[in-house]
Amino acid sequence: EAGVAQSPRYKIIEKRQSVAFWCNPISGHATLYWYQQILGQGPKLLIQFQNNGVVDDSQLPKDRFSAERLKGVDSTLKIQPAKLEDSAVYLCASSLMKNTEAFFGQGTRLTVV
Amino acid sequence: QKEVEQDPGPLSVPEGAIVSLNCTYSNSAFQYFMWYRQYSRKGPELLMYTYSSGNKEDGRFTAQVDKSSKYISLFIRDSQPSDSATYLCAMSVGGGADGLTFGKGTHLIIQP
């Protein structure tokens, strides 16, 4: 079974630029999560989708972050404009349905300079 | 006070030793408790999953939950160099991956 795919693996941008990350969840998984993991911290949930609807985006900085999950499969997370404090690993995870085990991708490491 | 507290380490032990990793938490509504292992430059992978208080064993790994003390532990017996990783505790109210709150993670090093 293929795992959660994320791209790119690494990205370096200057502050105030924009960036987008892509996630392809495990086939058939209805729930998709985006987490932010700052160096030395545990992952923090940014947004949770159930199919193509948003379940929880309470910790998403909506003035600069946006996410979508078209057709309930792939998802993109965008930051515009980026700040230095956005430097982190952005992890995508998926689960078969709500309240089941989540499987994580390898993450995208973002460095904002 | 943060919801979940975890000593970041690093914790360095010799191969074959018993390792004890711990987390404390403040939210008494947490019912589901998990341990994730995260290798360098990889995503977290679920290691142990327990509900409410008690013990759960899986091979060399034992998870303990003491809800009265708001304290959870992960024990690793006969530790191996391949166990070297960051171990994240996580917990939720409703189970599964919904509403997960993670600790900072403990960086564990097993010396050959």
PDB file of C-alpha atoms in Angstrom, chain A:
ATOM      1  CA  GLU A   1       0.000   0.000   0.000  1.00  0.00           C
ATOM      2  CA  ALA A   2       1.448   3.375  -1.009  1.00  0.00           C
ATOM      3  CA  GLY A   3       1.861   5.888   1.787  1.00  0.00           C
ATOM      4  CA  VAL A   4       1.067   9.584   1.982  1.00  0.00           C
ATOM      5  CA  ALA A   5       3.007  11.445  -0.697  1.00  0.00           C
ATOM      6  CA  GLN A   6       4.174  15.026  -0.246  1.00  0.00           C
ATOM      7  CA  SER A   7       6.081  17.413  -2.459  1.00  0.00           C
ATOM      8  CA  PRO A   8       8.383  19.168  -2.554  1.00  0.00           C
ATOM      9  CA  ARG A   9      10.613  17.672   0.162  1.00  0.00           C
ATOM     10  CA  TYR A  10      12.496  20.909   0.707  1.00  0.00           C
ATOM     11  CA  LYS A  11      11.804  24.546  -0.117  1.00  0.00           C
ATOM     12  CA  ILE A  12      13.763  27.728   0.602  1.00  0.00           C
ATOM     13  CA  ILE A  13      12.057  31.082  -0.018  1.00  0.00           C
ATOM     14  CA  GLU A  14      12.543  34.685   0.982  1.00  0.00           C
ATOM     15  CA  LYS A  15      10.150  36.335   3.404  1.00  0.00           C
ATOM     16  CA  ARG A  16       7.066  37.862   1.788  1.00  0.00           C
ATOM     17  CA  GLN A  17       7.194  35.304  -1.050  1.00  0.00           C
ATOM     18  CA  SER A  18       4.478  32.714  -1.528  1.00  0.00           C
ATOM     19  CA  VAL A  19       4.810  28.925  -1.439  1.00  0.00           C
ATOM     20  CA  ALA A  20       2.562  25.913  -1.985  1.00  0.00           C
ATOM     21  CA  PHE A  21       2.789  22.344  -0.752  1.00  0.00           C
ATOM     22  CA  TRP A  22       1.039  19.335  -2.223  1.00  0.00           C
ATOM     23  CA  CYS A  23      -0.255  16.171  -0.544  1.00  0.00           C
ATOM     24  CA  ASN A  24      -1.649  12.950  -2.003  1.00  0.00           C
ATOM     25  CA  PRO A  25      -3.226  10.845   0.779  1.00  0.00           C
ATOM     26  CA  ILE A  26      -3.528   7.082   0.945  1.00  0.00           C
ATOM     27  CA  SER A  27      -6.160   5.902  -1.523  1.00  0.00           C
ATOM     28  CA  GLY A  28      -9.613   5.763   0.033  1.00  0.00           C
ATOM     29  CA  HIS A  29      -8.756   7.847   3.071  1.00  0.00           C
ATOM     30  CA  ALA A  30     -11.529  10.337   3.726  1.00  0.00           C
ATOM     31  CA  THR A  31      -9.806  12.426   6.392  1.00  0.00           C
ATOM     32  CA  LEU A  32      -6.765  14.585   5.644  1.00  0.00           C
ATOM     33  CA  TYR A  33      -4.717  16.676   8.061  1.00  0.00           C
ATOM     34  CA  TRP A  34      -2.051  19.356   7.661  1.00  0.00           C
ATOM     35  CA  TYR A  35       0.313  19.822  10.598  1.00  0.00           C
ATOM     36  CA  GLN A  36       3.098  22.322  11.241  1.00  0.00           C
ATOM     37  CA  GLN A  37       6.135  21.038  13.132  1.00  0.00           C
ATOM     38  CA  ILE A  38       8.587  23.712  14.238  1.00  0.00           C
ATOM     39  CA  LEU A  39      12.090  22.470  15.120  1.00  0.00           C
ATOM     40  CA  GLY A  40      12.089  20.985  18.614  1.00  0.00           C
ATOM     41  CA  GLN A  41       8.281  20.965  18.888  1.00  0.00           C
ATOM     42  CA  GLY A  42       5.549  18.430  18.376  1.00  0.00           C
ATOM     43  CA  PRO A  43       3.260  18.701  15.340  1.00  0.00           C
ATOM     44  CA  LYS A  44       0.474  21.266  15.585  1.00  0.00           C
ATOM     45  CA  LEU A  45      -2.728  20.775  13.611  1.00  0.00           C
ATOM     46  CA  LEU A  46      -3.395  23.500  11.045  1.00  0.00           C
ATOM     47  CA  ILE A  47      -6.440  22.113   9.248  1.00  0.00           C
ATOM     48  CA  GLN A  48      -8.496  18.924   9.010  1.00  0.00           C
ATOM     49  CA  PHE A  49     -10.616  17.910   6.009  1.00  0.00           C
ATOM     50  CA  GLN A  50     -13.339  15.287   5.878  1.00  0.00           C
ATOM     51  CA  ASN A  51     -13.609  14.461   2.158  1.00  0.00           C
ATOM     52  CA  ASN A  52     -13.536  17.970   0.648  1.00  0.00           C
ATOM     53  CA  GLY A  53     -15.090  19.786   3.608  1.00  0.00           C
ATOM     54  CA  VAL A  54     -13.198  21.556   6.395  1.00  0.00           C
ATOM     55  CA  VAL A  55     -13.748  20.010   9.846  1.00  0.00           C
ATOM     56  CA  ASP A  56     -11.312  22.098  11.904  1.00  0.00           C
ATOM     57  CA  ASP A  57      -9.219  25.090  10.859  1.00  0.00           C
ATOM     58  CA  SER A  58      -9.181  26.848  14.221  1.00  0.00           C
ATOM     59  CA  GLN A  59      -5.369  27.016  14.350  1.00  0.00           C
ATOM     60  CA  LEU A  60      -4.820  28.035  10.731  1.00  0.00           C
ATOM     61  CA  PRO A  61      -3.509  31.629  10.410  1.00  0.00           C
ATOM     62  CA  LYS A  62      -6.101  32.532   7.827  1.00  0.00           C
ATOM     63  CA  ASP A  63      -4.575  35.908   6.977  1.00  0.00           C
ATOM     64  CA  ARG A  64      -1.685  34.132   5.248  1.00  0.00           C
ATOM     65  CA  PHE A  65      -2.423  30.388   5.095  1.00  0.00           C
ATOM     66  CA  SER A  66      -4.985  28.703   2.885  1.00  0.00           C
ATOM     67  CA  ALA A  67      -5.721  25.084   2.053  1.00  0.00           C
ATOM     68  CA  GLU A  68      -8.018  23.227  -0.262  1.00  0.00           C
ATOM     69  CA  ARG A  69      -8.898  19.644  -1.010  1.00  0.00           C
ATOM     70  CA  LEU A  70     -10.562  19.512  -4.372  1.00  0.00           C
ATOM     71  CA  LYS A  71     -12.596  16.382  -5.188  1.00  0.00           C
ATOM     72  CA  GLY A  72     -11.818  15.017  -1.728  1.00  0.00           C
ATOM     73  CA  VAL A  73      -8.443  13.548  -2.733  1.00  0.00           C
ATOM     74  CA  ASP A  74      -5.273  15.659  -3.160  1.00  0.00           C
ATOM     75  CA  SER A  75      -4.724  18.760  -1.076  1.00  0.00           C
ATOM     76  CA  THR A  76      -2.604  21.898  -1.311  1.00  0.00           C
ATOM     77  CA  LEU A  77      -1.488  24.194   1.477  1.00  0.00           C
ATOM     78  CA  LYS A  78      -0.423  27.719   0.549  1.00  0.00           C
ATOM     79  CA  ILE A  79       1.377  30.451   2.478  1.00  0.00           C
ATOM     80  CA  GLN A  80       1.217  34.008   1.164  1.00  0.00           C
ATOM     81  CA  PRO A  81       3.153  36.039   2.215  1.00  0.00           C
ATOM     82  CA  ALA A  82       5.628  33.930   4.170  1.00  0.00           C
ATOM     83  CA  LYS A  83       7.210  35.102   7.417  1.00  0.00           C
ATOM     84  CA  LEU A  84      10.445  33.971   9.043  1.00  0.00           C
ATOM     85  CA  GLU A  85       8.461  32.187  11.776  1.00  0.00           C
ATOM     86  CA  ASP A  86       6.818  29.963   9.153  1.00  0.00           C
ATOM     87  CA  SER A  87      10.076  27.996   8.876  1.00  0.00           C
ATOM     88  CA  ALA A  88       9.016  24.479   9.835  1.00  0.00           C
ATOM     89  CA  VAL A  89       8.227  21.019   8.514  1.00  0.00           C
ATOM     90  CA  TYR A  90       4.727  20.793   7.083  1.00  0.00           C
ATOM     91  CA  LEU A  91       3.309  17.315   7.536  1.00  0.00           C
ATOM     92  CA  CYS A  92       0.326  15.864   5.750  1.00  0.00           C
ATOM     93  CA  ALA A  93      -1.502  12.899   7.258  1.00  0.00           C
ATOM     94  CA  SER A  94      -4.544  10.883   6.269  1.00  0.00           C
ATOM     95  CA  SER A  95      -6.890   8.439   7.950  1.00  0.00           C
ATOM     96  CA  LEU A  96      -9.581   6.112   6.667  1.00  0.00           C
ATOM     97  CA  MET A  97     -12.256   8.049   8.530  1.00  0.00           C
ATOM     98  CA  LYS A  98     -12.643  10.241  11.604  1.00  0.00           C
ATOM     99  CA  ASN A  99     -11.253   8.822  14.837  1.00  0.00           C
ATOM    100  CA  THR A 100      -9.022   6.232  13.181  1.00  0.00           C
ATOM    101  CA  GLU A 101      -5.230   6.001  12.972  1.00  0.00           C
ATOM    102  CA  ALA A 102      -3.502   8.694  10.929  1.00  0.00           C
ATOM    103  CA  PHE A 103      -0.595   7.926   8.621  1.00  0.00           C
ATOM    104  CA  PHE A 104       1.934  10.689   8.052  1.00  0.00           C
ATOM    105  CA  GLY A 105       3.910  11.675   4.991  1.00  0.00           C
ATOM    106  CA  GLN A 106       7.600  12.573   5.161  1.00  0.00           C
ATOM    107  CA  GLY A 107       6.848  16.273   5.243  1.00  0.00           C
ATOM    108  CA  THR A 108       8.015  19.375   3.405  1.00  0.00           C
ATOM    109  CA  ARG A 109      10.820  21.281   5.128  1.00  0.00           C
ATOM    110  CA  LEU A 110      10.318  25.021   4.577  1.00  0.00           C
ATOM    111  CA  THR A 111      13.034  27.555   5.287  1.00  0.00           C
ATOM    112  CA  VAL A 112      12.118  31.241   5.080  1.00  0.00           C
ATOM    113  CA  VAL A 113      15.133  33.568   4.855  1.00  0.00           C
TER     114      VAL A 113
END
